[in-house]
MMTF fields as JSON, N, C-alpha, C and O atoms, coordinates in Angstrom:
{
  "mmtfVersion": "1.0.0",
  "mmtfProducer": "UNKNOWN",
  "numBonds": 455,
  "numAtoms": 456,
  "numGroups": 114,
  "numChains": 1,
  "numModels": 1,
  "chainsPerModel": [1],
  "groupsPerChain": [114],
  "chainIdList": ["A"],
  "bondAtomList": [4, 2, 8, 6, 12, 10, 16, 14, 20, 18, 24, 22, 28, 26, 32, 30, 36, 34, 40, 38, 44, 42, 48, 46, 52, 50, 56, 54, 60, 58, 64, 62, 68, 66, 72, 70, 76, 74, 80, 78, 84, 82, 88, 86, 92, 90, 96, 94, 100, 98, 104, 102, 108, 106, 112, 110, 116, 114, 120, 118, 124, 122, 128, 126, 132, 130, 136, 134, 140, 138, 144, 142, 148, 146, 152, 150, 156, 154, 160, 158, 164, 162, 168, 166, 172, 170, 176, 174, 180, 178, 184, 182, 188, 186, 192, 190, 196, 194, 200, 198, 204, 202, 208, 206, 212, 210, 216, 214, 220, 218, 224, 222, 228, 226, 232, 230, 236, 234, 240, 238, 244, 242, 248, 246, 252, 250, 256, 254, 260, 258, 264, 262, 268, 266, 272, 270, 276, 274, 280, 278, 284, 282, 288, 286, 292, 290, 296, 294, 300, 298, 304, 302, 308, 306, 312, 310, 316, 314, 320, 318, 324, 322, 328, 326, 332, 330, 336, 334, 340, 338, 344, 342, 348, 346, 352, 350, 356, 354, 360, 358, 364, 362, 368, 366, 372, 370, 376, 374, 380, 378, 384, 382, 388, 386, 392, 390, 396, 394, 400, 398, 404, 402, 408, 406, 412, 410, 416, 414, 420, 418, 424, 422, 428, 426, 432, 430, 436, 434, 440, 438, 444, 442, 448, 446, 452, 450],
  "bondOrderList": [1, 1, 1, 1, 1, 1, 1, 1, 1, 1, 1, 1, 1, 1, 1, 1, 1, 1, 1, 1, 1, 1, 1, 1, 1, 1, 1, 1, 1, 1, 1, 1, 1, 1, 1, 1, 1, 1, 1, 1, 1, 1, 1, 1, 1, 1, 1, 1, 1, 1, 1, 1, 1, 1, 1, 1, 1, 1, 1, 1, 1, 1, 1, 1, 1, 1, 1, 1, 1, 1, 1, 1, 1, 1, 1, 1, 1, 1, 1, 1, 1, 1, 1, 1, 1, 1, 1, 1, 1, 1, 1, 1, 1, 1, 1, 1, 1, 1, 1, 1, 1, 1, 1, 1, 1, 1, 1, 1, 1, 1, 1, 1, 1],
  "groupList": [{"groupName": "UNK", "atomNameList": ["N", "CA", "C", "O"], "elementList": ["N", "C", "C", "O"], "formalChargeList": [0, 0, 0, 0], "bondAtomList": [1, 0, 2, 1, 3, 2], "bondOrderList": [1, 1, 2], "singleLetterCode": "X", "chemCompType": "L-PEPTIDE LINKING"}],
  "groupTypeList": [0, 0, 0, 0, 0, 0, 0, 0, 0, 0, 0, 0, 0, 0, 0, 0, 0, 0, 0, 0, 0, 0, 0, 0, 0, 0, 0, 0, 0, 0, 0, 0, 0, 0, 0, 0, 0, 0, 0, 0, 0, 0, 0, 0, 0, 0, 0, 0, 0, 0, 0, 0, 0, 0, 0, 0, 0, 0, 0, 0, 0, 0, 0, 0, 0, 0, 0, 0, 0, 0, 0, 0, 0, 0, 0, 0, 0, 0, 0, 0, 0, 0, 0, 0, 0, 0, 0, 0, 0, 0, 0, 0, 0, 0, 0, 0, 0, 0, 0, 0, 0, 0, 0, 0, 0, 0, 0, 0, 0, 0, 0, 0, 0, 0],
  "groupIdList": [1, 2, 3, 4, 5, 6, 7, 8, 9, 10, 11, 12, 13, 14, 15, 16, 17, 18, 19, 20, 21, 22, 23, 24, 25, 26, 27, 28, 29, 30, 31, 32, 33, 34, 35, 36, 37, 38, 39, 40, 41, 42, 43, 44, 45, 46, 47, 48, 49, 50, 51, 52, 53, 54, 55, 56, 57, 58, 59, 60, 61, 62, 63, 64, 65, 66, 67, 68, 69, 70, 71, 72, 73, 74, 75, 76, 77, 78, 79, 80, 81, 82, 83, 84, 85, 86, 87, 88, 89, 90, 91, 92, 93, 94, 95, 96, 97, 98, 99, 100, 101, 102, 103, 104, 105, 106, 107, 108, 109, 110, 111, 112, 113, 114],
  "secStructList": [7, 2, 2, 2, 2, 2, 1, 7, 1, 1, 7, 7, 7, 7, 7, 7, 1, 6, 6, 7, 7, 3, 3, 3, 3, 7, 4, 4, 4, 7, 1, 2, 2, 2, 2, 2, 2, 2, 6, 6, 6, 6, 7, 3, 3, 3, 3, 7, 7, 6, 6, 2, 2, 2, 2, 2, 2, 6, 6, 1, 6, 6, 1, 7, 7, 7, 7, 7, 2, 2, 2, 2, 2, 2, 2, 2, 2, 6, 6, 1, 2, 2, 2, 2, 6, 6, 7, 7, 7, 1, 1, 6, 6, 2, 2, 2, 2, 2, 2, 2, 2, 2, 2, 2, 2, 2, 2, 2, 6, 6, 6, 7, 7, 7],
  "xCoordList": [-4.437, -3.702, -2.744, -2.23, -2.23, -1.036, -1.353, -0.485, -2.862, -3.417, -2.9, -2.254, -3.266, -3.254, -2.382, -2.522, -1.263, 0.1, 0.997, 1.753, 0.51, 1.117, 0.879, 1.427, -0.134, -1.447, -1.795, -2.875, -0.317, -0.22, -0.353, 0.022, -1.208, -1.593, -0.558, -0.272, 0.142, 1.623, 2.746, 2.943, 3.235, 4.633, 5.337, 5.213, 5.826, 6.764, 8.501, 9.006, 9.254, 10.559, 11.265, 10.689, 11.958, 12.728, 13.335, 14.473, 12.761, 12.927, 14.328, 14.8, 15.018, 16.44, 16.482, 15.489, 17.585, 18.052, 17.843, 17.065, 18.512, 18.25, 16.908, 16.678, 16.196, 14.899, 13.811, 13.265, 13.756, 12.756, 11.179, 10.89, 10.304, 9.429, 7.979, 7.797, 7.267, 6.594, 5.178, 4.87, 4.176, 2.943, 2.094, 2.171, 1.352, 0.412, -0.508, -1.015, -1.264, -2.306, -2.846, -2.289, -4.188, -4.507, -4.519, -3.856, -5.544, -5.409, -6.22, -5.942, -6.568, -7.58, -6.34, -6.734, -5.078, -4.215, -3.412, -2.433, -3.563, -2.346, -1.925, -1.455, -1.995, -1.01, 0.285, 0.798, 0.667, 2.239, 1.981, 2.657, 1.002, 1.111, 0.592, 0.53, 0.327, 0.405, 1.613, 1.939, 2.575, 4.182, 4.834, 5.615, 4.992, 5.577, 5.099, 5.907, 4.228, 3.872, 4.414, 4.902, 4.363, 4.505, 6.064, 6.603, 6.847, 8.331, 8.692, 9.515, 7.798, 8.564, 7.814, 8.05, 7.239, 7.496, 7.723, 7.0, 9.103, 9.722, 9.281, 9.79, 8.043, 7.645, 8.247, 8.702, 8.448, 8.201, 7.045, 6.626, 6.33, 4.57, 5.155, 6.292, 3.784, 3.232, 2.188, 1.329, 1.81, 0.058, -0.358, 0.053, -1.089, -1.454, -1.712, -2.604, -1.272, -1.333, -2.946, -3.345, -3.696, -4.47, -4.891, -4.344, -5.503, -5.822, -5.607, -6.039, -4.261, -3.795, -4.344, -3.918, -5.627, -6.564, -6.776, -6.332, -7.418, -8.112, -6.745, -6.799, -5.681, -4.542, -3.781, -3.049, -4.167, -3.966, -5.045, -4.646, -6.443, -7.584, -6.884, -6.524, -6.739, -7.144, -5.776, -5.642, -4.878, -3.646, -3.471, -2.654, -4.579, -5.14, -6.74, -7.515, -7.146, -8.45, -9.399, -10.626, -8.621, -9.301, -8.718, -8.719, -8.291, -8.333, -8.812, -8.711, -9.303, -10.227, -9.106, -7.89, -10.178, -9.154, -8.672, -9.581, -7.338, -7.421, -7.623, -7.053, -8.291, -9.042, -7.523, -6.503, -7.675, -6.73, -7.117, -8.122, -6.011, -6.111, -7.484, -8.383, -7.314, -7.973, -9.522, -10.369, -9.657, -10.842, -11.802, -12.961, -10.806, -11.354, -11.776, -12.562, -11.216, -11.182, -12.378, -13.346, -12.793, -14.117, -15.522, -16.497, -14.562, -15.828, -16.354, -17.357, -15.369, -15.518, -16.456, -17.188, -16.125, -16.752, -17.901, -18.633, -18.326, -19.608, -20.773, -21.689, -20.25, -21.127, -21.884, -22.999, -20.944, -22.213, -22.566, -21.971, -23.86, -25.017, -24.464, -23.937, -24.428, -24.191, -23.383, -23.456, -22.057, -20.705, -20.921, -20.222, -21.864, -22.173, -23.359, -23.417, -24.434, -25.258, -25.285, -25.777, -24.492, -24.274, -25.201, -25.699, -25.597, -26.593, -26.198, -26.861, -25.064, -24.323, -24.051, -23.076, -24.592, -24.596, -23.62, -23.606, -22.602, -21.496, -20.398, -20.859, -18.964, -18.168, -17.335, -17.032, -17.08, -16.433, -17.375, -16.926, -18.562, -19.51, -19.009, -18.738, -18.917, -18.666, -17.313, -17.014, -16.418, -15.127, -15.018, -14.34, -15.518, -15.228, -16.183, -15.918, -17.4, -17.926, -16.45, -15.947, -16.081, -15.146, -14.086, -13.826, -13.506, -12.405, -12.835, -12.099, -14.424, -14.485, -14.768, -14.632, -15.32, -15.461, -13.934, -13.905, -12.877, -12.316, -11.56, -10.795, -11.592, -10.687, -11.205, -10.508, -12.96, -13.671, -13.163, -13.24, -12.822, -12.721, -10.947, -10.63, -10.113, -8.634, -8.977, -8.491, -10.082, -10.303, -10.308, -9.724, -11.467, -12.286, -11.26, -11.129, -10.147, -9.264, -8.19, -7.334, -7.816, -6.608, -7.322, -6.689, -8.637, -9.317, -9.861, -10.644, -9.47, -9.993, -11.717, -12.216, -12.428, -13.432, -14.431, -15.018, -14.207, -14.682, -15.483, -16.102],
  "yCoordList": [5.065, 5.098, 5.886, 6.507, 6.028, 6.535, 7.929, 8.788, 8.169, 9.939, 10.498, 11.535, 9.701, 9.904, 10.47, 11.354, 9.807, 9.467, 10.903, 11.741, 10.725, 12.0, 13.673, 14.642, 13.437, 15.049, 14.975, 14.711, 15.345, 15.891, 16.544, 16.576, 17.388, 18.554, 19.324, 20.495, 18.392, 19.052, 18.469, 17.495, 19.157, 19.196, 18.087, 18.107, 17.44, 16.374, 16.372, 15.998, 16.614, 16.482, 15.185, 14.112, 15.151, 14.752, 13.412, 13.547, 11.821, 10.938, 10.44, 10.013, 10.688, 9.915, 8.747, 8.304, 8.136, 7.118, 7.313, 6.626, 8.142, 8.674, 9.099, 9.132, 9.372, 9.534, 9.61, 10.463, 8.015, 7.765, 8.459, 9.211, 8.132, 9.125, 7.319, 6.609, 7.019, 6.114, 6.436, 7.615, 5.529, 5.246, 3.847, 2.747, 4.15, 3.593, 3.355, 4.327, 1.65, 1.775, 0.381, -0.332, 0.489, -1.218, -2.182, -2.057, -3.4, -4.522, -4.018, -4.811, -3.603, -3.229, -2.84, -2.834, -2.569, -2.618, -2.924, -2.414, -4.297, -5.732, -6.316, -7.437, -5.46, -6.327, -5.615, -4.527, -6.533, -6.208, -4.815, -3.787, -5.047, -3.355, -2.134, -0.986, -2.404, -1.335, -0.965, 0.207, -2.327, -2.198, -1.719, -0.93, -1.714, -1.406, -0.222, -0.008, 0.601, 1.821, 2.675, 3.755, 2.153, 3.12, 3.089, 3.974, 2.101, 2.267, 3.399, 4.284, 3.214, 3.864, 5.714, 6.822, 5.432, 7.095, 7.31, 7.989, 6.484, 6.44, 6.678, 7.451, 5.777, 5.621, 4.632, 3.747, 4.428, 2.812, 2.543, 3.153, 1.249, 0.832, 0.392, -0.074, 0.639, -0.3, -0.671, 0.208, -1.892, -2.702, -3.761, -4.91, -3.445, -4.752, -6.199, -6.422, -6.598, -8.007, -8.596, -8.489, -9.032, -9.654, -10.731, -11.773, -10.84, -11.909, -12.146, -12.926, -10.694, -10.242, -10.036, -10.547, -9.072, -9.172, -10.3, -10.477, -11.015, -12.13, -13.007, -13.49, -13.13, -13.822, -12.982, -13.466, -11.528, -11.081, -10.962, -10.915, -10.899, -11.372, -12.622, -12.73, -13.707, -15.075, -15.087, -15.997, -14.086, -14.146, -13.314, -13.467, -12.101, -11.323, -11.507, -10.639, -12.845, -12.551, -11.617, -11.716, -10.646, -9.897, -8.571, -7.774, -8.234, -7.039, -6.325, -6.944, -4.994, -5.17, -5.117, -5.265, -4.766, -4.387, -2.832, -2.011, -2.374, -1.209, -0.241, -0.459, 0.625, 1.38, 2.282, 2.371, 2.731, 3.856, 5.205, 5.459, 5.819, 7.398, 8.353, 9.111, 8.144, 8.518, 8.386, 9.235, 6.996, 6.62, 6.966, 7.355, 6.649, 7.206, 8.815, 9.12, 9.516, 11.47, 11.14, 11.275, 10.694, 10.328, 10.53, 11.228, 9.125, 8.593, 10.013, 10.665, 10.304, 11.791, 12.972, 13.892, 12.556, 13.981, 13.79, 14.774, 12.685, 12.815, 12.075, 11.256, 12.743, 12.191, 13.807, 14.076, 14.827, 16.149, 16.453, 16.784, 16.208, 15.982, 17.245, 16.858, 18.569, 19.675, 19.231, 19.632, 18.002, 17.884, 16.66, 16.325, 15.901, 14.634, 14.524, 13.666, 15.675, 15.904, 17.347, 18.129, 17.645, 19.406, 20.269, 20.345, 21.1, 21.83, 22.892, 23.059, 23.6, 24.572, 24.749, 24.098, 25.344, 25.754, 26.462, 26.438, 27.265, 27.858, 26.876, 25.861, 26.76, 25.981, 26.956, 26.267, 28.067, 28.653, 28.962, 29.491, 28.469, 27.898, 26.367, 26.061, 25.506, 24.05, 24.3, 23.765, 25.034, 24.666, 25.279, 24.556, 26.324, 26.772, 26.064, 26.066, 25.339, 24.484, 23.251, 23.013, 22.587, 22.112, 22.114, 21.359, 23.247, 23.892, 23.932, 23.745, 24.262, 24.203, 23.176, 22.923, 22.067, 21.097, 19.979, 19.202, 20.136, 19.503, 20.693, 20.005, 21.639, 22.127, 21.605, 21.38, 21.384, 21.285, 19.363, 18.944, 18.677, 17.347, 16.936, 15.89, 18.182, 18.392, 18.685, 18.01, 19.931, 20.348, 19.226, 19.042, 18.45, 17.426, 16.484, 16.063, 15.891, 15.07, 15.66, 14.8, 17.111, 17.135, 17.027, 17.144, 16.802, 16.412, 17.898, 17.874, 19.095, 20.467, 20.709, 21.383, 20.133, 19.887, 19.814, 20.678, 18.144, 17.605, 16.639, 15.924],
  "zCoordList": [-5.164, -4.024, -4.232, -3.301, -5.809, -6.07, -6.428, -6.581, -6.583, -6.571, -5.197, -5.047, -4.31, -3.05, -2.324, -1.478, -2.764, -1.981, -2.863, -2.371, -4.387, -4.969, -5.032, -5.558, -4.278, -4.315, -2.521, -1.993, -1.771, 0.492, -0.354, -1.526, 0.584, 0.615, 1.378, 1.127, 2.597, 3.08, 2.408, 1.683, 2.772, 2.295, 3.113, 4.338, 2.712, 3.634, 3.788, 2.73, 4.572, 4.218, 3.146, 3.326, 2.498, 1.973, 2.388, 2.838, 2.351, 3.118, 2.775, 1.722, 4.386, 4.656, 5.276, 5.853, 5.234, 5.826, 7.566, 8.229, 7.987, 9.258, 9.992, 11.201, 9.063, 9.041, 7.974, 7.273, 8.246, 7.096, 7.204, 8.135, 6.226, 6.042, 6.238, 5.249, 7.56, 7.59, 7.406, 7.583, 7.052, 6.381, 6.897, 6.35, 7.968, 8.603, 7.921, 7.361, 7.612, 6.869, 7.938, 8.772, 7.381, 8.307, 7.167, 6.137, 7.524, 6.955, 5.507, 4.608, 5.331, 4.003, 2.753, 1.586, 2.996, 2.189, 2.125, 1.581, 2.891, 2.58, 1.945, 2.142, 0.595, -0.481, -1.376, -1.111, -2.508, -2.832, -3.418, -3.375, -3.881, -4.843, -3.967, -4.406, -3.039, -1.912, -1.383, -1.193, -1.035, -0.405, -1.34, -0.808, -2.43, -3.43, -4.124, -5.028, -4.137, -4.173, -3.208, -3.539, -1.602, -0.755, -0.643, 0.022, -1.269, -1.268, -2.175, -1.936, -3.489, -4.559, -4.086, -4.567, -3.39, -3.002, -1.548, -0.819, -1.095, -0.059, 1.247, 2.058, 1.434, 2.445, 3.167, 2.442, 4.587, 4.82, 5.483, 6.466, 4.71, 5.49, 6.396, 6.479, 7.651, 8.256, 8.104, 8.025, 8.008, 7.132, 7.878, 7.72, 8.616, 9.461, 8.687, 7.868, 8.892, 8.061, 8.168, 9.328, 7.492, 7.883, 8.676, 8.317, 9.429, 10.566, 11.764, 12.613, 11.647, 13.115, 14.199, 15.235, 14.15, 15.156, 15.917, 17.051, 15.319, 15.999, 16.626, 17.757, 15.866, 16.827, 18.036, 18.899, 17.857, 18.976, 19.994, 21.158, 19.78, 20.864, 21.5, 22.672, 20.319, 21.175, 22.214, 23.033, 22.102, 23.255, 24.352, 25.26, 24.168, 25.302, 25.296, 24.895, 25.833, 25.951, 26.89, 26.895, 27.727, 28.662, 28.355, 29.294, 27.391, 27.06, 25.444, 24.385, 25.57, 24.269, 23.429, 23.558, 22.201, 21.118, 20.834, 20.713, 20.723, 20.52, 19.298, 18.229, 19.453, 18.31, 17.778, 18.462, 16.744, 15.814, 16.849, 17.513, 16.675, 17.348, 16.238, 16.599, 15.639, 14.48, 14.53, 14.807, 14.162, 14.507, 16.28, 16.426, 17.311, 18.012, 18.45, 19.348, 17.779, 17.95, 17.194, 17.943, 15.812, 14.845, 16.211, 16.487, 16.805, 17.514, 18.336, 18.045, 19.46, 20.325, 19.503, 19.868, 18.515, 17.623, 17.253, 17.146, 16.995, 16.355, 17.726, 17.653, 18.737, 20.262, 20.077, 20.522, 19.279, 19.018, 17.694, 16.668, 18.084, 16.655, 15.834, 14.791, 15.982, 15.079, 14.313, 13.152, 14.76, 14.095, 13.485, 12.529, 13.948, 13.198, 12.141, 11.261, 12.4, 11.157, 11.107, 11.92, 9.692, 9.327, 9.078, 7.955, 10.149, 10.327, 9.248, 8.224, 9.557, 9.289, 7.586, 7.21, 6.759, 6.034, 4.959, 3.728, 6.167, 5.609, 5.776, 6.299, 5.509, 5.516, 6.902, 7.877, 6.959, 7.812, 9.54, 10.557, 9.317, 10.558, 10.916, 12.077, 9.91, 10.54, 11.022, 12.09, 10.414, 10.301, 11.965, 12.696, 12.515, 13.874, 14.6, 15.802, 14.248, 15.364, 15.85, 16.948, 14.148, 14.536, 15.532, 16.468, 15.042, 16.402, 17.859, 18.828, 17.874, 19.28, 19.614, 20.811, 18.641, 19.612, 19.965, 20.919, 19.039, 19.092, 20.507, 21.183, 20.844, 21.84, 23.165, 24.155, 23.025, 24.118, 24.417, 25.571, 23.607, 23.678, 24.526, 25.093, 24.309, 24.73, 25.696, 26.605, 26.173, 27.455, 28.612, 29.68, 27.676, 29.058, 29.297, 30.446, 27.968, 28.391, 29.211, 29.419, 29.915, 30.322, 31.825, 32.875, 31.745, 33.21, 33.8, 34.749, 33.271, 33.861, 33.945, 34.846, 32.999, 32.83, 34.451, 35.101, 34.649, 35.529, 35.071, 35.859]
}
């Protein structure tokens, strides 16, 4: 995980007290080593503790579990077979298809498509 945090492809601003950098992780990263590493890299860690999902479901039995935005978006993208199974051999063609699919999903989410 240290290599991943240190090799971020997008430069991030220096964390300050008035504008801290946040890092959201799921319960698979609920370890003290990960929290210490996130703090050493200047992140404020938001890690869901293990077992919290079952407690939340017990409190709200009628509501379905919330999904992360990224997981939901990947699910929407996987509905397109050519994205799920990569048929394009060239990276440019596949990237163009991904852009098209993301645009189509955004268009449908805006309610303009019907």
